[in-house]
Tab-separated table of C-alpha atoms in Angstrom:
chain	number	residue	atom	x	y	z
A	1	GLN	CA	-8.792	22.121	-39.645
A	2	TRP	CA	-8.252	25.549	-37.713
A	3	TYR	CA	-4.397	24.421	-37.846
A	4	GLN	CA	-4.131	24.083	-41.454
A	5	ARG	CA	-6.549	27.652	-41.858
A	6	ARG	CA	-4.029	29.551	-39.577
A	7	VAL	CA	-1.353	27.994	-41.406
A	8	VAL	CA	-2.645	29.536	-45.440
A	9	ILE	CA	-3.347	32.901	-43.488
A	10	THR	CA	0.277	33.531	-42.212
A	11	ALA	CA	2.735	31.480	-44.444
A	12	GLY	CA	1.718	35.060	-46.952
A	13	ASP	CA	4.162	36.902	-44.586
A	14	TYR	CA	6.833	33.756	-43.950
A	15	GLU	CA	6.667	33.432	-47.617
A	16	LYS	CA	7.840	37.195	-48.224
A	17	ALA	CA	9.886	37.298	-46.157
A	18	LEU	CA	12.053	34.456	-47.375
A	19	ARG	CA	12.487	36.060	-50.984
A	20	ASP	CA	13.162	39.302	-49.306
A	21	SER	CA	16.023	37.106	-48.122
A	22	GLY	CA	16.894	35.130	-51.275
A	23	TYR	CA	15.261	31.936	-50.403
A	24	SER	CA	12.669	30.968	-52.909
A	25	HIS	CA	10.745	27.746	-50.527
A	26	THR	CA	7.113	27.670	-50.180
A	27	ILE	CA	5.244	26.931	-47.554
A	28	ASP	CA	2.440	24.477	-47.558
A	29	TYR	CA	0.756	22.730	-44.553
A	30	LYS	CA	1.152	18.476	-45.007
A	31	THR	CA	-1.478	16.100	-43.266
A	32	PRO	CA	0.211	14.401	-40.587
A	33	PRO	CA	-0.483	10.490	-40.852
A	34	PRO	CA	-2.941	8.908	-38.509
A	35	LYS	CA	-1.218	7.869	-35.168
A	36	LYS	CA	-1.659	4.055	-35.131
A	37	ARG	CA	-3.210	2.974	-31.545
A	38	LYS	CA	-0.833	1.081	-29.274
A	39	ARG	CA	-1.838	-1.932	-28.475
A	40	SER	CA	-3.377	-2.331	-25.006
A	41	ARG	CA	-2.725	-5.680	-22.895
A	42	LYS	CA	-3.904	-5.963	-19.430
A	43	ARG	CA	-1.449	-8.131	-17.898
A	44	ASN	CA	-3.357	-11.080	-16.036
A	45	ILE	CA	-1.293	-11.077	-12.780
A	46	LEU	CA	-2.319	-13.269	-9.625
A	47	TRP	CA	-1.704	-12.129	-6.006
A	48	TYR	CA	-0.611	-14.129	-2.958
A	49	ASN	CA	-1.535	-12.955	0.254
A	50	PRO	CA	-0.165	-14.495	3.302
A	51	PRO	CA	-1.215	-13.397	6.199
A	52	PHE	CA	1.425	-11.060	7.753
A	53	SER	CA	3.215	-12.223	10.968
A	54	ALA	CA	6.127	-10.204	13.139
A	55	ASN	CA	7.209	-13.888	14.275
A	56	VAL	CA	7.646	-15.669	10.914
A	57	SER	CA	11.839	-14.667	10.396
A	58	THR	CA	11.686	-17.345	6.909
A	59	ASN	CA	11.648	-15.286	3.565
A	60	ILE	CA	8.358	-16.709	2.285
A	61	GLY	CA	8.292	-14.540	-1.113
A	62	ARG	CA	11.722	-16.230	-1.424
A	63	LYS	CA	10.562	-19.947	-0.827
A	64	PHE	CA	7.584	-18.759	-3.009
A	65	PHE	CA	8.757	-17.899	-5.696
A	66	ALA	CA	11.194	-21.624	-5.770
A	67	LEU	CA	8.095	-23.363	-5.804
A	68	ILE	CA	6.776	-21.648	-8.108
A	69	ASP	CA	10.029	-21.768	-10.435
A	70	LYS	CA	10.491	-25.473	-9.276
A	71	HIS	CA	6.666	-26.586	-9.858
A	72	PHE	CA	5.853	-24.058	-13.609
A	73	PRO	CA	9.057	-25.070	-15.920
A	74	LYS	CA	8.994	-23.392	-19.070
A	75	ASN	CA	8.556	-26.561	-20.775
A	76	LEU	CA	5.027	-26.679	-18.764
A	77	PRO	CA	1.945	-25.383	-20.664
A	78	LEU	CA	0.791	-23.647	-16.996
A	79	HIS	CA	3.966	-21.447	-17.397
A	80	LYS	CA	2.174	-18.917	-19.431
A	81	ILE	CA	0.015	-18.457	-16.707
A	82	ILE	CA	2.052	-19.473	-14.050
A	83	ASN	CA	5.439	-17.487	-13.629
A	84	ARG	CA	7.485	-14.850	-11.612
A	85	ASN	CA	6.018	-12.337	-13.686
A	86	THR	CA	2.785	-12.605	-13.080
A	87	VAL	CA	2.346	-13.904	-10.018
A	88	LYS	CA	2.728	-10.662	-7.535
A	89	ILE	CA	3.236	-11.128	-3.436
A	90	SER	CA	1.340	-8.636	-1.330
A	91	TYR	CA	1.244	-8.933	2.683
A	92	CYS	CA	-0.200	-5.419	2.907
A	93	CYS	CA	-4.020	-6.524	1.750
A	94	MET	CA	-4.256	-8.664	4.948
A	95	PRO	CA	-5.228	-8.780	8.079
A	96	SER	CA	-2.337	-9.530	10.559
A	97	LEU	CA	-2.772	-13.001	12.030
A	98	GLY	CA	-3.170	-11.161	15.803
A	99	ARG	CA	-5.776	-9.427	13.876
A	100	ILE	CA	-8.156	-12.301	12.310
A	101	LEU	CA	-7.708	-14.371	16.165
A	102	LYS	CA	-8.827	-11.650	17.374
A	103	GLY	CA	-12.168	-11.343	15.782
A	104	HIS	CA	-12.857	-14.548	15.737
A	105	ASN	CA	-12.069	-15.273	20.019
A	106	LYS	CA	-14.277	-12.232	19.881
A	107	SER	CA	-17.414	-13.905	17.981
A	108	VAL	CA	-17.143	-16.949	19.593
A	109	LEU	CA	-16.894	-14.992	23.106
A	110	GLU	CA	-20.070	-12.789	22.049
A	111	LYS	CA	-21.965	-16.183	21.150
A	112	GLN	CA	-21.552	-18.355	24.578
A	113	SER	CA	-21.604	-14.462	26.569
A	114	GLU	CA	-25.134	-14.310	24.727
A	115	LYS	CA	-26.166	-17.942	25.130
A	116	LYS	CA	-25.655	-17.396	29.171
A	117	LYS	CA	-27.980	-14.376	28.969
A	118	ALA	CA	-31.281	-15.901	28.672
A	119	PRO	CA	-33.105	-12.790	28.658
A	120	GLU	CA	-35.349	-13.424	31.778
A	121	LYS	CA	-39.036	-13.701	30.530
A	122	GLU	CA	-41.389	-11.208	31.922
A	123	CYS	CA	-45.223	-13.478	33.065
A	124	ASN	CA	-47.537	-13.553	30.556
A	125	CYS	CA	-50.790	-14.139	33.124
A	126	ARG	CA	-53.780	-12.820	32.258
A	127	ASP	CA	-55.771	-11.483	35.384
């Protein structure tokens, strides 16, 4: 709205300059057509997060995608859901196998040490 008013106000000066230069063009404001909204669709992505281990020398990602290609070919109805474009692989979201084992061992050892250290009961005698 304000832009249209500004164009109308300043158009007179520009039209005068055009007429003085020998042109017969008139300046008018044309409203731009409404912009079409781009359709935004959220992609459904499945994440596969294998635990990381430096001892594994196999390319797990390549093997996993080979299994997807083998067991979900294009002629199956599930191919639309499970294919290379909708399944992603990431190691960074999972703790390492060593950290998982350390945590498990710590919790098991704490439970065992609590059982061994039974708190000594004080005498509950009445005089």
